mmCIF file of C-alpha atoms and ligand atoms in Angstrom:
data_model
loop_
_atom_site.group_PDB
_atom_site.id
_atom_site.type_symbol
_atom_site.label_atom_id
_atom_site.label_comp_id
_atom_site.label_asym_id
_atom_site.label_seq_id
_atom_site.Cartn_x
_atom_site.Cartn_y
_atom_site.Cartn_z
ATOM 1 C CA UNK D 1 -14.118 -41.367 -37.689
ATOM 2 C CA UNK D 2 -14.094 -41.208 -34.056
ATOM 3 C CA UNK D 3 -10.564 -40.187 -33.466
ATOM 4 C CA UNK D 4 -10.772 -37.452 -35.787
ATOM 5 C CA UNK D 5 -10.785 -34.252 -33.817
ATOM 6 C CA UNK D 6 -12.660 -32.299 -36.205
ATOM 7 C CA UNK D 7 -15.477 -35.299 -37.395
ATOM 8 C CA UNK D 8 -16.189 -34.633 -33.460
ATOM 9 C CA UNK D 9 -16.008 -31.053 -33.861
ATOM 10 C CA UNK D 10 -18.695 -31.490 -36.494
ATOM 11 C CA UNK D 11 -20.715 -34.021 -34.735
ATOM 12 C CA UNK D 12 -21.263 -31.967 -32.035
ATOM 13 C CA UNK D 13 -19.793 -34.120 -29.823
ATOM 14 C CA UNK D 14 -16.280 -31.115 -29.496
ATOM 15 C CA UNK D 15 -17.398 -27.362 -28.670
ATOM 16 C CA UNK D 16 -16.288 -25.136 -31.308
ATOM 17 C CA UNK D 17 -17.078 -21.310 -32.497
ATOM 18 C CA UNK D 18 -18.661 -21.938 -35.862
ATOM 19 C CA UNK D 19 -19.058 -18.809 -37.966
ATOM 20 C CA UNK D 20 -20.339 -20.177 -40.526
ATOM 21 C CA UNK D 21 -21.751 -23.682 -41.349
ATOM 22 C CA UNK D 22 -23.841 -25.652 -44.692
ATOM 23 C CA UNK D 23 -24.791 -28.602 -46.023
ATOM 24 C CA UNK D 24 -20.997 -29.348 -47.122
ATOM 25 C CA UNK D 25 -18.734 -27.376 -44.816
ATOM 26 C CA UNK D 26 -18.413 -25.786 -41.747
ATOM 27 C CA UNK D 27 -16.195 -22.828 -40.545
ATOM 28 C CA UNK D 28 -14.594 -22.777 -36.801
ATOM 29 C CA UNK D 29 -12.278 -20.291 -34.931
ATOM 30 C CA UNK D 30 -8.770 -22.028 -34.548
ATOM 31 C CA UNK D 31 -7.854 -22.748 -30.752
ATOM 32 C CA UNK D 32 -4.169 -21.863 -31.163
ATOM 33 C CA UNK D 33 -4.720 -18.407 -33.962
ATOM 34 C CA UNK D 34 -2.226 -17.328 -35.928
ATOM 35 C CA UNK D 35 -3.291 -13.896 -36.131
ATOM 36 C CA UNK D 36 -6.325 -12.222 -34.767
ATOM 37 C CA UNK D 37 -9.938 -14.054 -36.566
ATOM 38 C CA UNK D 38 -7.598 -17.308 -37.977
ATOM 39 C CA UNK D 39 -10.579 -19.487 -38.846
ATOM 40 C CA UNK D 40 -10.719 -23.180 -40.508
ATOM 41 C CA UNK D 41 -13.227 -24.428 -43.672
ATOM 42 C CA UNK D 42 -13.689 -27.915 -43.080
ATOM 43 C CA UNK D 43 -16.015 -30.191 -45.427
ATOM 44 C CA UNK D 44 -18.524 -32.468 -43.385
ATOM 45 C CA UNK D 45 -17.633 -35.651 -45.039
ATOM 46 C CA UNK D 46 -13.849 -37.178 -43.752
ATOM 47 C CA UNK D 47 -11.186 -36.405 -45.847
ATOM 48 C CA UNK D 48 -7.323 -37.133 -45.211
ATOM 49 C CA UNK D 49 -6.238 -34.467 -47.689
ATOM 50 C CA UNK D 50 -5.838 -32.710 -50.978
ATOM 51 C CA UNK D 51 -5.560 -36.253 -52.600
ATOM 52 C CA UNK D 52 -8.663 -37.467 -50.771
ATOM 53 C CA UNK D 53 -11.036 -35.017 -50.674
ATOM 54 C CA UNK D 54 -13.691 -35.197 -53.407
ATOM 55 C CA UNK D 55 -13.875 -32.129 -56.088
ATOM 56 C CA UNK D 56 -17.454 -31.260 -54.925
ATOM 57 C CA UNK D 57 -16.227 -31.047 -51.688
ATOM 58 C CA UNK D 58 -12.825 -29.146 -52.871
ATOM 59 C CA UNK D 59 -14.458 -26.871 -54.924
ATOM 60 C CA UNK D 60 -16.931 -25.569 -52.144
ATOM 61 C CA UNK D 61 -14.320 -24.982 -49.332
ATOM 62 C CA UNK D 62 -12.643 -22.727 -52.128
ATOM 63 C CA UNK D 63 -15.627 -20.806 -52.227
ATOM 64 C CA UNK D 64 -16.510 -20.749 -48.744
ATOM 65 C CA UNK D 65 -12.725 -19.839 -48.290
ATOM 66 C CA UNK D 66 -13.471 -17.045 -50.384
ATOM 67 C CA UNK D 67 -16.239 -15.845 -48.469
ATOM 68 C CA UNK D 68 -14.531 -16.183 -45.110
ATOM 69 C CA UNK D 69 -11.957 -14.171 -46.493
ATOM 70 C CA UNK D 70 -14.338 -10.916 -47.564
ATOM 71 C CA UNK D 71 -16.181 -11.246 -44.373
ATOM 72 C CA UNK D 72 -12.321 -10.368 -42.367
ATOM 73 C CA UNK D 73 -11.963 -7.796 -44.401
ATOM 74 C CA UNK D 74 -14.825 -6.388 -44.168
ATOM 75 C CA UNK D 75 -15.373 -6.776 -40.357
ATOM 76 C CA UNK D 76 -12.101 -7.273 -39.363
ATOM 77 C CA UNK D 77 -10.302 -4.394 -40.891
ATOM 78 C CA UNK D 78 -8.060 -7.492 -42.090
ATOM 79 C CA UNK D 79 -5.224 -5.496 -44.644
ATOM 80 C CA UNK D 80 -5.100 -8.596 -46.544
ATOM 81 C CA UNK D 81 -5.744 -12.688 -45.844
ATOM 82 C CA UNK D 82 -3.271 -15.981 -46.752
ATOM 83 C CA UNK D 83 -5.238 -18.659 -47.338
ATOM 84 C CA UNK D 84 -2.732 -21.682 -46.257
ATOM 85 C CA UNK D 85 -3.827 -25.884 -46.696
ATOM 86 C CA UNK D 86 -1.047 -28.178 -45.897
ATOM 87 C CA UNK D 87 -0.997 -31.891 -46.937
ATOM 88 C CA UNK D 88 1.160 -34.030 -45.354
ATOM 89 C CA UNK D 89 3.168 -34.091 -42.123
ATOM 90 C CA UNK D 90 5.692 -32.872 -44.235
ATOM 91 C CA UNK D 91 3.731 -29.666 -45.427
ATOM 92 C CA UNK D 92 3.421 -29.314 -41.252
ATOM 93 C CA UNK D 93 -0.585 -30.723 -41.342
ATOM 94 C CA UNK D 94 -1.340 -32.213 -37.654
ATOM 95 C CA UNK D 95 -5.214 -32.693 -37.734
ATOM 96 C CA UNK D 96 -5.447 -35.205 -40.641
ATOM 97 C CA UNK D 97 -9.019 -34.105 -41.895
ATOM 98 C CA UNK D 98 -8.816 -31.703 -44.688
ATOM 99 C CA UNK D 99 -9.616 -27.911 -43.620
ATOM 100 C CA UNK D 100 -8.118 -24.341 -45.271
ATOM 101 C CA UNK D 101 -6.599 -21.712 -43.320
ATOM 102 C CA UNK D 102 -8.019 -18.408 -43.615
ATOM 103 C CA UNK D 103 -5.549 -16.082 -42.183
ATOM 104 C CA UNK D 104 -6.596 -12.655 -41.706
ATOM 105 C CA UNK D 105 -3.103 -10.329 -42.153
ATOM 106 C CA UNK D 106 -2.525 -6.797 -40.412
ATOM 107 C CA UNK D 107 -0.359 -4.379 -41.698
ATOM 108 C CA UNK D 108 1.868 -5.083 -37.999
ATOM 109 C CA UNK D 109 0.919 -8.923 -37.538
ATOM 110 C CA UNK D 110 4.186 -11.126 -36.960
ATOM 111 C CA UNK D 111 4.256 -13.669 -40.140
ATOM 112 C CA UNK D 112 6.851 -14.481 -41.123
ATOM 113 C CA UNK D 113 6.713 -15.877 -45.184
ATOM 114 C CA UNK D 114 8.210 -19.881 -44.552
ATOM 115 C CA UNK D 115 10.881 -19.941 -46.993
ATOM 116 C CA UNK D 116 13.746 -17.912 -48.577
ATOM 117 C CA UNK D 117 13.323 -16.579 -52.431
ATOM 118 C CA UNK D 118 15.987 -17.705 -53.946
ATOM 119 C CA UNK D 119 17.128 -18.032 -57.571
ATOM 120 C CA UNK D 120 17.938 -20.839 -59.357
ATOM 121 C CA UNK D 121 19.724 -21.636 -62.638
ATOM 122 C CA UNK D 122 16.872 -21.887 -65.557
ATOM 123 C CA UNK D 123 18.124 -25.242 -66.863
ATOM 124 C CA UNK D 124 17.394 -26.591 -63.169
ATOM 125 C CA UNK D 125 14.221 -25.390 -62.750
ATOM 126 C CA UNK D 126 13.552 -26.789 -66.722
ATOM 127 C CA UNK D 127 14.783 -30.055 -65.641
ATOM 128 C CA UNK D 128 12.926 -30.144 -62.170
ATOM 129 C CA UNK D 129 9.522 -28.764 -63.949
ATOM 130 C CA UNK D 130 10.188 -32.609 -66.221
ATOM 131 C CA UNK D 131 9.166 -34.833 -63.485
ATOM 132 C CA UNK D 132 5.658 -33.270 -63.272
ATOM 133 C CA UNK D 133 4.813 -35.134 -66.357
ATOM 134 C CA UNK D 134 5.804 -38.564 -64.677
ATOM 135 C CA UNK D 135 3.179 -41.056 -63.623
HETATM 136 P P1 LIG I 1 -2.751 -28.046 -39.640
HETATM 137 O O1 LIG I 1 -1.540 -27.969 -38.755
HETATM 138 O O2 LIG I 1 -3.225 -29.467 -39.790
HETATM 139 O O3 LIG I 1 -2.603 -27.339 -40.954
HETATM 140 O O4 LIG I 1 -3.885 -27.231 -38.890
HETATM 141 C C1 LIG I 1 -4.578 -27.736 -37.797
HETATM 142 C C2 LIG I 1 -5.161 -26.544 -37.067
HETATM 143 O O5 LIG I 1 -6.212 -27.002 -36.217
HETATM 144 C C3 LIG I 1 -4.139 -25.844 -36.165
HETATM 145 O O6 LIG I 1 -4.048 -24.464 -36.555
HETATM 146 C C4 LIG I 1 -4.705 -26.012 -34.764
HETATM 147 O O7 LIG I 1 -4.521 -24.878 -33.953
HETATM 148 C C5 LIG I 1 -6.170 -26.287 -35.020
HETATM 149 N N1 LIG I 1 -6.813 -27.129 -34.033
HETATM 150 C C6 LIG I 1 -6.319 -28.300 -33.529
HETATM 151 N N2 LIG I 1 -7.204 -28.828 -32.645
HETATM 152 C C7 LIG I 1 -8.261 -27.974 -32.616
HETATM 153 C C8 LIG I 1 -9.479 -27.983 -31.877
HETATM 154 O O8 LIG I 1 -9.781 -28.872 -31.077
HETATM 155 N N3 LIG I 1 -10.330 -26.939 -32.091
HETATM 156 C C9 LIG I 1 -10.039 -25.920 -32.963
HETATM 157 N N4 LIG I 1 -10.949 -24.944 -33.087
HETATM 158 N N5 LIG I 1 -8.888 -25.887 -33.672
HETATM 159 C C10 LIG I 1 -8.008 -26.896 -33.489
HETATM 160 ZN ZN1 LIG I 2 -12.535 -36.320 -39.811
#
């Protein structure tokens, strides 16, 4: 994939601060961070997204996710972590190789949560929750 920013990034071919890297996955700093340590899982083999990445391959950038995650806490002082993956240019994804977000979160960081709770009428959400069994 050689117009896939982060196949280069793994290639070697893009610099990148790896803090972490395997056999399936590796783990870079994000250029632009969201907060302070904001660091991206990213499996070796090309994926677009959710729906194209392989399980093996899902499964172990949840775990390495997890891992990332301890280590900010631990030597970040993090206060907590969101772990964000966005699918779709719709869901705001702009490098179209799977990776997870691990966000480390400070008690005074500026996030903002992206949407506004809001209630809606039971029946709705029954009706809504009907289409998941649709093929
Ligand atoms: P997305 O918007 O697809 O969920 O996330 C893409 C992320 O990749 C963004 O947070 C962006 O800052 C980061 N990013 C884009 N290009 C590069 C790059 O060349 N190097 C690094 N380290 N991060 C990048
Ligand atoms: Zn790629």
């Amino acid at each position: 994939m050689d117009d896939c920013i982060f196949c280069r990034i793994i290639a070697g071919d893009l610099p990148s601060t790896r803090i972490h890297e395997d056999d399936r996955a590796i783990v870079i700093m994000d250029i632009n961070p969201a907060t302070p340590g904001h660091a991206l899982v990213i499996p070796r083999a090309h994926a677009r997204d959710i729906s194209d990445i392989s399980e093996d391959d899902l499964g172990h950038c949840a775990v390495v996710a997890k891992q990332i995650a301890a280590r900010a806490m631990s030597g970040l002082d993090a206060q907590g972590v969101t772990i964000m993956q966005s699918n779709g240019a719709a869901a705001w994804q702009t490098v179209f190789h799977y990776h997870v977000h691990v966000i480390p979160r400070y008690d005074d960081d500026p996030l903002v949560l992206p949407w506004n709770p809001r209630s809606a009428a039971a029946g709705d959400i029954i009706e809504i929750s009907k289409a998941y069994f649709q093929h």
